[in-house]
PDB file of C-alpha atoms and ligand atoms in Angstrom:
ATOM      1  CA  MET A   1      -0.001 -13.279  16.157  1.00 91.00           C
ATOM      2  CA  PRO A   2      -0.332 -10.384  13.698  1.00 98.00           C
ATOM      3  CA  ARG A   3      -2.858  -7.623  14.341  1.00 98.00           C
ATOM      4  CA  VAL A   4      -2.858  -6.651  10.657  1.00 98.00           C
ATOM      5  CA  VAL A   5      -2.770  -9.232   7.858  1.00 98.00           C
ATOM      6  CA  ILE A   6      -1.288  -7.922   4.614  1.00 98.00           C
ATOM      7  CA  VAL A   7      -1.444  -9.659   1.252  1.00 98.00           C
ATOM      8  CA  GLY A   8       0.512  -8.307  -1.692  1.00 97.00           C
ATOM      9  CA  SER A   9       3.609  -8.707  -3.783  1.00 98.00           C
ATOM     10  CA  VAL A  10       7.033  -9.481  -2.352  1.00 98.00           C
ATOM     11  CA  ALA A  11       9.403  -8.408  -5.065  1.00 98.00           C
ATOM     12  CA  LEU A  12      12.843  -7.845  -6.418  1.00 98.00           C
ATOM     13  CA  ASP A  13      12.750  -4.477  -8.198  1.00 98.00           C
ATOM     14  CA  ASP A  14      14.957  -2.782 -10.787  1.00 98.00           C
ATOM     15  CA  VAL A  15      14.291   0.945 -10.494  1.00 98.00           C
ATOM     16  CA  GLN A  16      15.756   3.902 -12.376  1.00 97.00           C
ATOM     17  CA  THR A  17      15.096   7.513 -11.475  1.00 96.00           C
ATOM     18  CA  PRO A  18      16.936  10.644 -12.636  1.00 94.00           C
ATOM     19  CA  PHE A  19      18.915  10.335  -9.384  1.00 94.00           C
ATOM     20  CA  GLY A  20      20.217   6.779  -9.582  1.00 96.00           C
ATOM     21  CA  LYS A  21      19.256   3.167 -10.030  1.00 97.00           C
ATOM     22  CA  VAL A  22      19.044  -0.101  -8.122  1.00 98.00           C
ATOM     23  CA  GLU A  23      18.780  -3.716  -9.277  1.00 98.00           C
ATOM     24  CA  ASN A  24      17.085  -6.601  -7.515  1.00 98.00           C
ATOM     25  CA  ALA A  25      16.255  -4.293  -4.639  1.00 98.00           C
ATOM     26  CA  LEU A  26      13.740  -5.287  -1.989  1.00 98.00           C
ATOM     27  CA  GLY A  27      10.252  -4.175  -3.038  1.00 98.00           C
ATOM     28  CA  GLY A  28       6.667  -5.241  -3.497  1.00 98.00           C
ATOM     29  CA  SER A  29       3.393  -3.899  -2.178  1.00 98.00           C
ATOM     30  CA  ALA A  30       3.298  -6.217   0.851  1.00 98.00           C
ATOM     31  CA  VAL A  31       6.878  -5.341   1.742  1.00 98.00           C
ATOM     32  CA  TYR A  32       6.392  -1.572   1.687  1.00 98.00           C
ATOM     33  CA  ALA A  33       2.987  -1.794   3.373  1.00 98.00           C
ATOM     34  CA  GLY A  34       4.357  -4.241   5.977  1.00 98.00           C
ATOM     35  CA  ILE A  35       7.329  -2.078   6.917  1.00 98.00           C
ATOM     36  CA  ALA A  36       5.148   1.047   7.147  1.00 98.00           C
ATOM     37  CA  CYS A  37       2.502  -0.790   9.181  1.00 98.00           C
ATOM     38  CA  SER A  38       5.161  -2.124  11.565  1.00 98.00           C
ATOM     39  CA  LEU A  39       5.855   1.442  12.691  1.00 98.00           C
ATOM     40  CA  PHE A  40       2.435   1.343  14.390  1.00 98.00           C
ATOM     41  CA  SER A  41       1.137  -2.226  14.704  1.00 98.00           C
ATOM     42  CA  LYS A  42       2.167  -5.880  14.251  1.00 98.00           C
ATOM     43  CA  PRO A  43       1.772  -7.001  10.605  1.00 98.00           C
ATOM     44  CA  GLY A  44       1.888 -10.494   9.107  1.00 98.00           C
ATOM     45  CA  ILE A  45       2.528 -10.932   5.381  1.00 98.00           C
ATOM     46  CA  VAL A  46       0.766 -13.366   3.052  1.00 98.00           C
ATOM     47  CA  GLY A  47       2.772 -13.856  -0.132  1.00 98.00           C
ATOM     48  CA  VAL A  48       5.340 -15.992  -1.897  1.00 98.00           C
ATOM     49  CA  ILE A  49       9.035 -15.721  -2.742  1.00 98.00           C
ATOM     50  CA  GLY A  50      11.263 -17.802  -4.979  1.00 98.00           C
ATOM     51  CA  SER A  51      14.596 -19.529  -4.391  1.00 97.00           C
ATOM     52  CA  ASP A  52      16.493 -16.372  -5.421  1.00 98.00           C
ATOM     53  CA  PHE A  53      15.126 -14.186  -2.590  1.00 98.00           C
ATOM     54  CA  PRO A  54      18.133 -13.044  -0.510  1.00 98.00           C
ATOM     55  CA  LYS A  55      18.208 -14.040   3.152  1.00 98.00           C
ATOM     56  CA  LYS A  56      19.316 -10.511   4.098  1.00 98.00           C
ATOM     57  CA  TYR A  57      15.914  -9.227   2.927  1.00 98.00           C
ATOM     58  CA  LEU A  58      14.097 -11.777   5.097  1.00 98.00           C
ATOM     59  CA  ASP A  59      16.279 -10.696   8.014  1.00 98.00           C
ATOM     60  CA  LEU A  60      15.372  -7.038   7.392  1.00 98.00           C
ATOM     61  CA  LEU A  61      11.636  -7.820   7.366  1.00 98.00           C
ATOM     62  CA  ALA A  62      11.950  -9.882  10.557  1.00 98.00           C
ATOM     63  CA  ALA A  63      13.972  -7.090  12.204  1.00 98.00           C
ATOM     64  CA  CYS A  64      11.056  -4.728  11.485  1.00 98.00           C
ATOM     65  CA  GLY A  65       8.881  -7.048  13.585  1.00 98.00           C
ATOM     66  CA  ILE A  66       6.911  -8.438  10.629  1.00 98.00           C
ATOM     67  CA  ASP A  67       5.443 -11.922  11.124  1.00 98.00           C
ATOM     68  CA  LEU A  68       6.597 -14.055   8.186  1.00 98.00           C
ATOM     69  CA  THR A  69       4.658 -17.270   8.916  1.00 98.00           C
ATOM     70  CA  GLY A  70       2.377 -16.477   5.962  1.00 98.00           C
ATOM     71  CA  LEU A  71       5.245 -15.925   3.528  1.00 98.00           C
ATOM     72  CA  GLU A  72       5.761 -19.094   1.491  1.00 98.00           C
ATOM     73  CA  THR A  73       8.874 -20.091  -0.419  1.00 98.00           C
ATOM     74  CA  ASP A  74       8.370 -21.756  -3.776  1.00 98.00           C
ATOM     75  CA  SER A  75      11.831 -23.151  -4.356  1.00 96.00           C
ATOM     76  CA  ALA A  76      10.965 -24.207  -7.912  1.00 96.00           C
ATOM     77  CA  GLY A  77      10.497 -20.628  -9.103  1.00 97.00           C
ATOM     78  CA  LYS A  78      11.812 -17.087  -9.103  1.00 98.00           C
ATOM     79  CA  THR A  79      10.579 -14.151  -7.039  1.00 98.00           C
ATOM     80  CA  PHE A  80       8.127 -11.615  -8.553  1.00 98.00           C
ATOM     81  CA  HIS A  81      10.214  -9.086 -10.471  1.00 98.00           C
ATOM     82  CA  TRP A  82       9.239  -5.538 -11.435  1.00 98.00           C
ATOM     83  CA  ALA A  83      11.297  -3.037 -13.425  1.00 98.00           C
ATOM     84  CA  GLY A  84      10.302   0.611 -13.677  1.00 97.00           C
ATOM     85  CA  ARG A  85      11.690   3.968 -14.683  1.00 97.00           C
ATOM     86  CA  TYR A  86      10.750   7.512 -13.670  1.00 95.00           C
ATOM     87  CA  GLY A  87      11.412  10.712 -15.581  1.00 93.00           C
ATOM     88  CA  LEU A  88      11.458  14.156 -14.003  1.00 90.00           C
ATOM     89  CA  ASP A  89       7.757  13.773 -13.221  1.00 87.00           C
ATOM     90  CA  LEU A  90       8.179  11.400 -10.316  1.00 87.00           C
ATOM     91  CA  ASN A  91       4.448  10.968  -9.874  1.00 82.00           C
ATOM     92  CA  SER A  92       4.106   8.033 -12.217  1.00 83.00           C
ATOM     93  CA  ALA A  93       6.400   5.140 -12.986  1.00 90.00           C
ATOM     94  CA  ASN A  94       6.839   3.792 -16.444  1.00 94.00           C
ATOM     95  CA  THR A  95       6.672  -0.002 -16.032  1.00 96.00           C
ATOM     96  CA  LEU A  96       9.367  -1.667 -18.138  1.00 97.00           C
ATOM     97  CA  SER A  97       8.509  -5.230 -17.130  1.00 97.00           C
ATOM     98  CA  THR A  98       6.413  -7.219 -14.691  1.00 97.00           C
ATOM     99  CA  GLN A  99       7.341 -10.869 -14.179  1.00 98.00           C
ATOM    100  CA  LEU A 100       4.830 -12.558 -11.911  1.00 97.00           C
ATOM    101  CA  ASN A 101       6.999 -15.696 -11.596  1.00 98.00           C
ATOM    102  CA  VAL A 102       6.003 -17.528  -8.366  1.00 98.00           C
ATOM    103  CA  PHE A 103       2.829 -15.400  -8.099  1.00 96.00           C
ATOM    104  CA  GLU A 104       1.537 -16.937 -11.330  1.00 95.00           C
ATOM    105  CA  ASN A 105       0.302 -20.124  -9.655  1.00 93.00           C
ATOM    106  CA  PHE A 106       0.099 -18.933  -6.096  1.00 95.00           C
ATOM    107  CA  THR A 107      -2.800 -19.964  -3.888  1.00 94.00           C
ATOM    108  CA  PRO A 108      -2.623 -18.180  -0.548  1.00 94.00           C
ATOM    109  CA  LYS A 109      -2.685 -20.372   2.556  1.00 92.00           C
ATOM    110  CA  LEU A 110      -3.541 -18.446   5.676  1.00 97.00           C
ATOM    111  CA  PRO A 111      -1.830 -19.612   8.874  1.00 98.00           C
ATOM    112  CA  ASP A 112      -4.387 -20.203  11.673  1.00 97.00           C
ATOM    113  CA  SER A 113      -2.936 -17.296  13.627  1.00 96.00           C
ATOM    114  CA  TYR A 114      -3.868 -14.942  10.736  1.00 98.00           C
ATOM    115  CA  ARG A 115      -7.450 -16.034  10.137  1.00 98.00           C
ATOM    116  CA  SER A 116      -9.033 -14.176  13.036  1.00 97.00           C
ATOM    117  CA  ALA A 117      -7.134 -10.882  12.599  1.00 98.00           C
ATOM    118  CA  ASP A 118      -9.272  -7.759  12.989  1.00 98.00           C
ATOM    119  CA  PHE A 119      -7.495  -5.772  10.288  1.00 98.00           C
ATOM    120  CA  LEU A 120      -6.861  -6.854   6.706  1.00 98.00           C
ATOM    121  CA  PHE A 121      -4.926  -4.978   4.029  1.00 98.00           C
ATOM    122  CA  LEU A 122      -5.409  -6.236   0.478  1.00 98.00           C
ATOM    123  CA  GLY A 123      -2.277  -4.737  -1.061  1.00 97.00           C
ATOM    124  CA  ASN A 124      -1.779  -4.316  -4.770  1.00 96.00           C
ATOM    125  CA  ILE A 125      -1.751  -7.776  -6.364  1.00 96.00           C
ATOM    126  CA  ASP A 126      -4.000  -9.880  -8.632  1.00 96.00           C
ATOM    127  CA  PRO A 127      -7.539  -9.003  -7.420  1.00 97.00           C
ATOM    128  CA  GLY A 128      -8.429 -12.723  -7.500  1.00 97.00           C
ATOM    129  CA  LEU A 129      -5.803 -13.316  -4.797  1.00 96.00           C
ATOM    130  CA  GLN A 130      -7.147 -10.366  -2.798  1.00 98.00           C
ATOM    131  CA  LEU A 131     -10.649 -11.868  -2.835  1.00 98.00           C
ATOM    132  CA  ASP A 132      -9.310 -15.329  -2.014  1.00 97.00           C
ATOM    133  CA  VAL A 133      -7.553 -14.055   1.129  1.00 98.00           C
ATOM    134  CA  LEU A 134     -10.679 -12.192   2.244  1.00 98.00           C
ATOM    135  CA  LYS A 135     -12.728 -15.368   1.756  1.00 98.00           C
ATOM    136  CA  LYS A 136     -10.270 -17.409   3.841  1.00 97.00           C
ATOM    137  CA  MET A 137     -10.610 -15.194   6.910  1.00 98.00           C
ATOM    138  CA  GLU A 138     -12.501 -16.990   9.690  1.00 97.00           C
ATOM    139  CA  LYS A 139     -14.742 -13.970  10.336  1.00 96.00           C
ATOM    140  CA  ARG A 140     -15.243 -10.609   8.690  1.00 97.00           C
ATOM    141  CA  PRO A 141     -12.391  -8.373   9.953  1.00 98.00           C
ATOM    142  CA  LYS A 142     -13.325  -5.082  11.627  1.00 98.00           C
ATOM    143  CA  LEU A 143     -11.696  -3.221   8.755  1.00 98.00           C
ATOM    144  CA  VAL A 144     -10.683  -4.268   5.240  1.00 98.00           C
ATOM    145  CA  VAL A 145      -8.654  -1.853   3.110  1.00 98.00           C
ATOM    146  CA  ALA A 146      -7.727  -2.506  -0.535  1.00 98.00           C
ATOM    147  CA  ASP A 147      -5.321  -0.986  -3.027  1.00 97.00           C
ATOM    148  CA  THR A 148      -4.881  -1.735  -6.739  1.00 94.00           C
ATOM    149  CA  MET A 149      -3.022  -0.548  -9.842  1.00 94.00           C
ATOM    150  CA  ASN A 150      -3.350   0.071 -13.582  1.00 94.00           C
ATOM    151  CA  LEU A 151      -2.179  -3.408 -14.690  1.00 95.00           C
ATOM    152  CA  TRP A 152      -5.061  -5.119 -12.874  1.00 96.00           C
ATOM    153  CA  ILE A 153      -7.575  -2.484 -13.972  1.00 97.00           C
ATOM    154  CA  SER A 154      -6.670  -3.029 -17.615  1.00 97.00           C
ATOM    155  CA  THR A 155      -6.498  -6.838 -17.443  1.00 97.00           C
ATOM    156  CA  MET A 156      -9.075  -7.762 -14.765  1.00 97.00           C
ATOM    157  CA  ARG A 157     -11.426  -4.783 -14.433  1.00 98.00           C
ATOM    158  CA  GLU A 158     -14.466  -6.789 -13.320  1.00 98.00           C
ATOM    159  CA  LYS A 159     -12.501  -8.492 -10.539  1.00 98.00           C
ATOM    160  CA  VAL A 160     -11.138  -5.140  -9.358  1.00 98.00           C
ATOM    161  CA  LEU A 161     -14.729  -3.849  -9.159  1.00 97.00           C
ATOM    162  CA  GLU A 162     -15.637  -6.930  -7.084  1.00 97.00           C
ATOM    163  CA  VAL A 163     -12.841  -6.045  -4.653  1.00 98.00           C
ATOM    164  CA  VAL A 164     -14.142  -2.470  -4.414  1.00 97.00           C
ATOM    165  CA  LYS A 165     -17.568  -3.892  -3.536  1.00 97.00           C
ATOM    166  CA  GLU A 166     -16.200  -6.087  -0.751  1.00 97.00           C
ATOM    167  CA  VAL A 167     -14.019  -3.695   1.209  1.00 98.00           C
ATOM    168  CA  ASP A 168     -14.504  -0.854   3.687  1.00 98.00           C
ATOM    169  CA  ILE A 169     -11.810   1.510   2.444  1.00 98.00           C
ATOM    170  CA  CYS A 170     -10.792   1.611  -1.175  1.00 98.00           C
ATOM    171  CA  LEU A 171      -7.465   3.224  -2.051  1.00 97.00           C
ATOM    172  CA  MET A 172      -6.134   4.051  -5.470  1.00 95.00           C
ATOM    173  CA  ASN A 173      -4.233   6.809  -7.157  1.00 94.00           C
ATOM    174  CA  ASP A 174      -5.921   9.465  -9.279  1.00 95.00           C
ATOM    175  CA  ALA A 175      -4.964   7.989 -12.666  1.00 95.00           C
ATOM    176  CA  GLU A 176      -6.198   4.552 -11.574  1.00 96.00           C
ATOM    177  CA  ALA A 177      -9.505   5.975 -10.337  1.00 97.00           C
ATOM    178  CA  ARG A 178     -10.039   7.705 -13.705  1.00 97.00           C
ATOM    179  CA  GLN A 179      -9.122   4.499 -15.565  1.00 97.00           C
ATOM    180  CA  LEU A 180     -11.359   2.235 -13.457  1.00 97.00           C
ATOM    181  CA  PHE A 181     -14.448   4.433 -13.687  1.00 97.00           C
ATOM    182  CA  ARG A 182     -13.768   5.906 -17.126  1.00 97.00           C
ATOM    183  CA  THR A 183     -14.222   9.466 -15.937  1.00 97.00           C
ATOM    184  CA  PRO A 184     -11.961  12.531 -15.854  1.00 97.00           C
ATOM    185  CA  SER A 185     -13.366  13.477 -12.436  1.00 97.00           C
ATOM    186  CA  ILE A 186     -11.843  12.220  -9.205  1.00 96.00           C
ATOM    187  CA  VAL A 187     -14.970  13.285  -7.341  1.00 96.00           C
ATOM    188  CA  GLY A 188     -17.072  11.294  -9.817  1.00 96.00           C
ATOM    189  CA  ALA A 189     -14.811   8.251  -9.407  1.00 97.00           C
ATOM    190  CA  ALA A 190     -15.006   8.526  -5.610  1.00 97.00           C
ATOM    191  CA  ARG A 191     -18.812   8.700  -5.823  1.00 96.00           C
ATOM    192  CA  GLN A 192     -18.809   5.490  -7.853  1.00 97.00           C
ATOM    193  CA  ILE A 193     -16.538   3.780  -5.307  1.00 97.00           C
ATOM    194  CA  LEU A 194     -18.994   4.720  -2.557  1.00 97.00           C
ATOM    195  CA  ALA A 195     -21.944   3.592  -4.686  1.00 96.00           C
ATOM    196  CA  LEU A 196     -20.274   0.170  -4.928  1.00 96.00           C
ATOM    197  CA  ASP A 197     -20.459  -0.097  -1.133  1.00 90.00           C
ATOM    198  CA  SER A 198     -17.010   0.987   0.060  1.00 93.00           C
ATOM    199  CA  LYS A 199     -17.569   3.244   3.056  1.00 95.00           C
ATOM    200  CA  ILE A 200     -14.543   5.375   2.272  1.00 98.00           C
ATOM    201  CA  ALA A 201     -12.643   6.172  -0.927  1.00 98.00           C
ATOM    202  CA  ILE A 202      -9.131   7.552  -0.649  1.00 98.00           C
ATOM    203  CA  ILE A 203      -7.574   8.897  -3.810  1.00 97.00           C
ATOM    204  CA  LYS A 204      -3.791   9.288  -3.637  1.00 95.00           C
ATOM    205  CA  LYS A 205      -2.313  12.045  -5.733  1.00 94.00           C
ATOM    206  CA  GLY A 206       1.430  11.374  -5.420  1.00 89.00           C
ATOM    207  CA  GLU A 207       3.357  14.484  -4.434  1.00 89.00           C
ATOM    208  CA  HIS A 208       0.058  16.417  -4.311  1.00 92.00           C
ATOM    209  CA  GLY A 209      -1.299  14.534  -1.327  1.00 95.00           C
ATOM    210  CA  ALA A 210      -4.470  12.524  -0.846  1.00 97.00           C
ATOM    211  CA  VAL A 211      -8.207  13.117  -0.633  1.00 98.00           C
ATOM    212  CA  MET A 212     -10.637  11.081   1.460  1.00 98.00           C
ATOM    213  CA  PHE A 213     -14.313  10.828   0.534  1.00 97.00           C
ATOM    214  CA  GLY A 214     -17.215   9.282   2.432  1.00 95.00           C
ATOM    215  CA  LYS A 215     -20.916   9.993   2.742  1.00 89.00           C
ATOM    216  CA  GLY A 216     -20.894  13.735   3.416  1.00 87.00           C
ATOM    217  CA  ILE A 217     -17.129  13.697   4.025  1.00 89.00           C
ATOM    218  CA  HIS A 218     -14.364  15.369   2.118  1.00 94.00           C
ATOM    219  CA  PHE A 219     -10.944  15.595   3.719  1.00 97.00           C
ATOM    220  CA  ALA A 220      -7.815  16.687   1.870  1.00 96.00           C
ATOM    221  CA  CYS A 221      -4.232  16.236   3.058  1.00 97.00           C
ATOM    222  CA  PRO A 222      -1.512  18.023   1.087  1.00 96.00           C
ATOM    223  CA  GLY A 223       1.680  16.347  -0.059  1.00 95.00           C
ATOM    224  CA  TYR A 224       4.691  16.994   2.149  1.00 96.00           C
ATOM    225  CA  PRO A 225       6.878  19.555   0.335  1.00 94.00           C
ATOM    226  CA  LEU A 226       9.950  17.424  -0.400  1.00 93.00           C
ATOM    227  CA  GLU A 227      12.771  18.877  -2.375  1.00 89.00           C
ATOM    228  CA  ASN A 228      14.930  15.788  -2.648  1.00 89.00           C
ATOM    229  CA  VAL A 229      12.899  12.865  -3.874  1.00 94.00           C
ATOM    230  CA  LEU A 230      15.154   9.965  -4.824  1.00 96.00           C
ATOM    231  CA  ASP A 231      12.704   7.129  -5.535  1.00 97.00           C
ATOM    232  CA  PRO A 232       8.933   7.274  -4.955  1.00 96.00           C
ATOM    233  CA  THR A 233       8.472   3.510  -5.522  1.00 97.00           C
ATOM    234  CA  GLY A 234       6.270   2.050  -2.836  1.00 97.00           C
ATOM    235  CA  SER A 235       5.089   5.348  -1.373  1.00 97.00           C
ATOM    236  CA  GLY A 236       1.475   4.420  -2.185  1.00 96.00           C
ATOM    237  CA  ASP A 237       1.929   1.092  -0.405  1.00 97.00           C
ATOM    238  CA  CYS A 238       3.548   2.831   2.572  1.00 98.00           C
ATOM    239  CA  PHE A 239       0.505   5.116   2.671  1.00 98.00           C
ATOM    240  CA  GLY A 240      -1.833   2.103   2.838  1.00 98.00           C
ATOM    241  CA  GLY A 241       0.280   0.208   5.395  1.00 98.00           C
ATOM    242  CA  THR A 242       0.462   3.226   7.681  1.00 98.00           C
ATOM    243  CA  LEU A 243      -3.238   3.976   7.344  1.00 98.00           C
ATOM    244  CA  ILE A 244      -4.289   0.518   8.508  1.00 98.00           C
ATOM    245  CA  GLY A 245      -1.440   0.238  11.022  1.00 98.00           C
ATOM    246  CA  TYR A 246      -2.465   3.473  12.728  1.00 98.00           C
ATOM    247  CA  ILE A 247      -6.165   2.574  12.783  1.00 98.00           C
ATOM    248  CA  ALA A 248      -5.303  -0.895  14.176  1.00 98.00           C
ATOM    249  CA  LYS A 249      -3.068   0.591  16.863  1.00 98.00           C
ATOM    250  CA  THR A 250      -5.702   3.083  18.008  1.00 98.00           C
ATOM    251  CA  ASN A 251      -8.566   0.612  17.435  1.00 98.00           C
ATOM    252  CA  ASP A 252     -10.688   3.618  16.548  1.00 98.00           C
ATOM    253  CA  LEU A 253     -12.739   3.585  13.339  1.00 97.00           C
ATOM    254  CA  SER A 254     -14.183   7.072  13.802  1.00 95.00           C
ATOM    255  CA  LEU A 255     -13.879   9.534  10.938  1.00 94.00           C
ATOM    256  CA  LYS A 256     -11.899  11.881  13.128  1.00 95.00           C
ATOM    257  CA  ASN A 257      -9.323   9.158  13.667  1.00 97.00           C
ATOM    258  CA  MET A 258      -9.304   8.287   9.972  1.00 97.00           C
ATOM    259  CA  ARG A 259      -8.299  11.863   9.191  1.00 96.00           C
ATOM    260  CA  LYS A 260      -5.367  11.454  11.551  1.00 98.00           C
ATOM    261  CA  ALA A 261      -4.522   8.138   9.878  1.00 98.00           C
ATOM    262  CA  VAL A 262      -4.446   9.876   6.466  1.00 98.00           C
ATOM    263  CA  VAL A 263      -1.999  12.473   7.790  1.00 98.00           C
ATOM    264  CA  TYR A 264       0.253   9.797   9.356  1.00 98.00           C
ATOM    265  CA  ALA A 265       0.054   7.871   6.076  1.00 98.00           C
ATOM    266  CA  SER A 266       1.152  10.957   4.126  1.00 97.00           C
ATOM    267  CA  SER A 267       4.012  11.492   6.549  1.00 97.00           C
ATOM    268  CA  VAL A 268       5.423   7.956   6.197  1.00 98.00           C
ATOM    269  CA  ALA A 269       4.830   7.901   2.409  1.00 97.00           C
ATOM    270  CA  SER A 270       6.866  11.096   2.052  1.00 97.00           C
ATOM    271  CA  PHE A 271       9.807   9.659   4.001  1.00 98.00           C
ATOM    272  CA  ASN A 272       9.816   6.601   1.760  1.00 98.00           C
ATOM    273  CA  ALA A 273      10.418   8.733  -1.352  1.00 97.00           C
ATOM    274  CA  GLU A 274      13.635  10.087   0.172  1.00 97.00           C
ATOM    275  CA  GLY A 275      15.541   6.851  -0.383  1.00 97.00           C
ATOM    276  CA  PHE A 276      15.789   3.989  -2.892  1.00 98.00           C
ATOM    277  CA  SER A 277      13.925   0.765  -2.165  1.00 98.00           C
ATOM    278  CA  VAL A 278      13.036   0.470   1.550  1.00 98.00           C
ATOM    279  CA  GLU A 279      16.223   2.212   2.699  1.00 98.00           C
ATOM    280  CA  LYS A 280      14.522   5.227   4.239  1.00 98.00           C
ATOM    281  CA  VAL A 281      11.193   3.833   5.438  1.00 98.00           C
ATOM    282  CA  SER A 282      12.972   1.028   7.282  1.00 98.00           C
ATOM    283  CA  SER A 283      15.181   3.463   9.183  1.00 97.00           C
ATOM    284  CA  ILE A 284      12.827   6.205  10.389  1.00 98.00           C
ATOM    285  CA  SER A 285      11.683   6.543  13.967  1.00 96.00           C
ATOM    286  CA  LYS A 286       8.333   7.339  15.553  1.00 96.00           C
ATOM    287  CA  LYS A 287       9.809  10.710  16.500  1.00 97.00           C
ATOM    288  CA  ASP A 288      10.587  11.549  12.836  1.00 97.00           C
ATOM    289  CA  ILE A 289       7.040  10.628  11.831  1.00 98.00           C
ATOM    290  CA  ASP A 290       5.454  12.640  14.635  1.00 98.00           C
ATOM    291  CA  MET A 291       7.500  15.733  13.740  1.00 97.00           C
ATOM    292  CA  ARG A 292       6.264  15.612  10.167  1.00 97.00           C
ATOM    293  CA  TYR A 293       2.703  14.889  11.350  1.00 97.00           C
ATOM    294  CA  ARG A 294       2.770  18.107  13.375  1.00 97.00           C
ATOM    295  CA  GLU A 295       4.169  20.048  10.407  1.00 97.00           C
ATOM    296  CA  PHE A 296       1.176  18.910   8.347  1.00 96.00           C
ATOM    297  CA  GLY A 297      -1.016  20.479  11.020  1.00 94.00           C
ATOM    298  CA  ARG A 298       0.732  23.810  10.550  1.00 94.00           C
ATOM    299  CA  PHE A 299       0.478  23.609   6.719  1.00 93.00           C
ATOM    300  CA  VAL A 300      -3.292  23.370   6.665  1.00 89.00           C
ATOM    301  CA  LYS A 301      -4.192  25.766   9.476  1.00 89.00           C
ATOM    302  CA  PHE A 302      -5.757  29.017   8.292  1.00 88.00           C
TER     303      PHE A 302
HETATM  304  P1  LIG B   1       3.837   1.911  -5.736  1.00 51.56           P
HETATM  305  O1  LIG B   1       4.995   2.765  -6.160  1.00 51.56           O
HETATM  306  O2  LIG B   1       3.309   2.266  -4.375  1.00 51.56           O
HETATM  307  O3  LIG B   1       2.773   1.773  -6.767  1.00 51.56           O
HETATM  308  O4  LIG B   1       4.432   0.421  -5.547  1.00 51.56           O
HETATM  309  C1  LIG B   1       5.495  -0.091  -6.302  1.00 51.56           C
HETATM  310  C2  LIG B   1       5.770  -1.507  -5.852  1.00 51.56           C
HETATM  311  O5  LIG B   1       4.712  -2.327  -6.354  1.00 51.56           O
HETATM  312  C3  LIG B   1       7.060  -2.084  -6.401  1.00 51.56           C
HETATM  313  O6  LIG B   1       7.902  -2.475  -5.327  1.00 51.56           O
HETATM  314  C4  LIG B   1       6.665  -3.280  -7.247  1.00 51.56           C
HETATM  315  O7  LIG B   1       7.407  -4.438  -6.987  1.00 51.56           O
HETATM  316  C5  LIG B   1       5.219  -3.512  -6.901  1.00 51.56           C
HETATM  317  N1  LIG B   1       4.431  -3.792  -8.110  1.00 51.56           N
HETATM  318  C6  LIG B   1       4.587  -3.263  -9.347  1.00 51.56           C
HETATM  319  N2  LIG B   1       3.677  -3.773 -10.206  1.00 51.56           N
HETATM  320  C7  LIG B   1       2.930  -4.650  -9.481  1.00 51.56           C
HETATM  321  C8  LIG B   1       1.834  -5.504  -9.784  1.00 51.56           C
HETATM  322  N3  LIG B   1       1.303  -5.573 -11.011  1.00 51.56           N
HETATM  323  N4  LIG B   1       1.293  -6.249  -8.785  1.00 51.56           N
HETATM  324  C9  LIG B   1       1.804  -6.177  -7.547  1.00 51.56           C
HETATM  325  N5  LIG B   1       2.848  -5.419  -7.196  1.00 51.56           N
HETATM  326  C10 LIG B   1       3.413  -4.658  -8.143  1.00 51.56           C
END
């Protein structure tokens, strides 16, 4: 029985960066978030794959300890496919194509063992699906965290705002926060997130770290100084998966613990950018993560 339920995309990605490229690589918000979460807590994924999804990818997810009961196969269709390219500024991907495929007509069905989970992560996917999963939970989870992205903000802004209203922690990157609230100010965007009822707003700033806002709270975590980034795809999802995984493991919703969760999330997100697809994040150990966590402590001490 999963402790953390994660809904999001399960994808085959084509990614090009200045340092190489991969085709039909394992990706998707639920995949990255699930693998990152599994480093701390037991996740279960809600999503759909098509007939072309390689068995070796299912084996990898299962080997990470991810519960796959909520992952449906639609054998009549193809898996969600995303293609993106990065230039030397690795902070933002240029989306070349998004093919929803089996996600186009997907209605999530939550296995019984998922419906009473205490922790829910609404990963980046159609906000209508995010709301549907939340509605299908048997009781309000202790903590609901949501992420989103520019495509949904430009095509379904009102629904994204509804998601922001429903959740406890709202995550997005800086460009998305500016786009959603039509403001140049991240602080202004965070204030609007809080005004919509989210208790916490976390704005991710790629290689520049992340900032957490709440009523009377402002906590900033720097980016880990990485020299060799290969592929940042999924780092935002790894951040979200780690954040909820750590909070679920410690079962501690205090602000002090949330600060720790943000630092762990930054640590795992930075590892992810050191490899293509899930190569790196699926091979790190707790010891690696803890070492980086302690380094963060030294970076910000003055
Ligand atoms: P990130 O780099 O953290 O924003 O996440 C990139 C991952 O999100 C890739 O593996 C994509 O497959 C997935 N992705 C890209 N666009 C979308 C979308 N519109 N909805 C859901 N997932 C997406």
